[in-house]
Amino acid sequence: MAKEATDRTTIDLFANERRRGRPRTNPLPREQQLKVNKRNQIQRDKAKGLKRIELKVSQELYDALNREALESNISRSQLIELLLLKQIDC
């Protein structure tokens, strides 16, 4: 029987090493945790009907967007969406 890295039920059966101290709260290595979290985030976004857009901006614009979002008490993503909606008059 092969060891499945994402198996959370029988992880102790195949433990490679035992260490003293506080047990890990997540049995997966950090790299696999990030992959699982990213996959879950993509699924949540799809369920909400969200689409991904990537763009590169200058450091000055990035800082300005962060400041404006902080002052408006919204996320940077929400601020960019509002600015785009204003621009195309939706």
XYZ file of C-alpha atoms in Angstrom:
90
model
C 0.000 0.000 0.000
C 1.442 3.348 -1.009
C 1.600 6.338 1.275
C -0.749 9.121 0.175
C 0.577 12.568 1.169
C -2.906 14.082 1.421
C -4.273 11.269 3.593
C -5.181 12.878 6.912
C -6.743 9.808 8.521
C -3.915 7.306 8.615
C -0.955 9.696 8.589
C 0.415 8.189 11.839
C 0.682 4.730 10.305
C 3.328 5.950 7.903
C 5.165 8.509 10.038
C 8.800 8.764 8.948
C 10.162 10.171 12.158
C 8.970 10.991 15.619
C 10.066 14.171 17.350
C 9.583 15.416 20.854
C 7.674 18.580 21.510
C 4.460 20.055 20.296
C 2.890 18.043 17.469
C 2.341 19.725 14.130
C -1.166 21.043 13.669
C -1.162 20.026 10.010
C 0.406 16.711 8.949
C 1.287 17.972 5.460
C 4.578 19.722 4.650
C 4.273 23.486 4.081
C 4.689 23.131 0.300
C 1.723 20.759 0.066
C -0.324 22.933 2.452
C 0.139 25.857 0.066
C -0.981 23.761 -2.909
C -4.084 22.537 -1.078
C -4.940 26.056 0.113
C -4.509 27.488 -3.394
C -6.716 24.762 -4.885
C -9.392 25.456 -2.266
C -9.205 29.214 -2.928
C -9.642 28.651 -6.679
C -12.680 26.446 -6.017
C -14.230 29.093 -3.702
C -13.650 31.789 -6.330
C -15.224 29.644 -9.063
C -18.242 28.969 -6.852
C -18.663 32.736 -6.404
C -18.399 33.269 -10.166
C -15.135 35.203 -9.905
C -12.564 35.332 -12.690
C -8.851 35.999 -12.269
C -7.087 38.964 -13.882
C -3.363 39.606 -13.442
C -1.544 42.824 -14.178
C 1.794 44.398 -13.412
C 1.980 47.965 -12.109
C 4.693 50.316 -10.896
C 5.634 50.449 -7.233
C 4.140 53.958 -6.947
C 0.745 52.819 -8.243
C 0.868 49.736 -6.034
C 1.535 51.876 -2.960
C -1.211 54.334 -3.929
C -3.716 51.500 -4.356
C -2.757 50.074 -0.970
C -3.148 53.472 0.729
C -6.526 54.130 -0.903
C -7.798 50.646 -0.033
C -6.669 51.059 3.560
C -8.362 54.459 3.838
C -11.555 53.057 2.293
C -11.415 50.015 4.589
C -11.706 47.582 1.663
C -9.303 45.152 0.044
C -7.052 46.218 -2.812
C -8.891 43.778 -5.077
C -12.246 45.365 -4.217
C -10.805 48.837 -4.858
C -9.494 47.853 -8.284
C -12.856 46.299 -9.156
C -14.664 49.516 -8.138
C -12.270 51.641 -10.213
C -12.766 49.415 -13.257
C -16.552 49.486 -12.870
C -16.495 53.297 -12.682
C -14.335 53.454 -15.780
C -16.647 51.349 -17.949
C -19.870 52.724 -16.402
C -21.439 49.459 -15.270
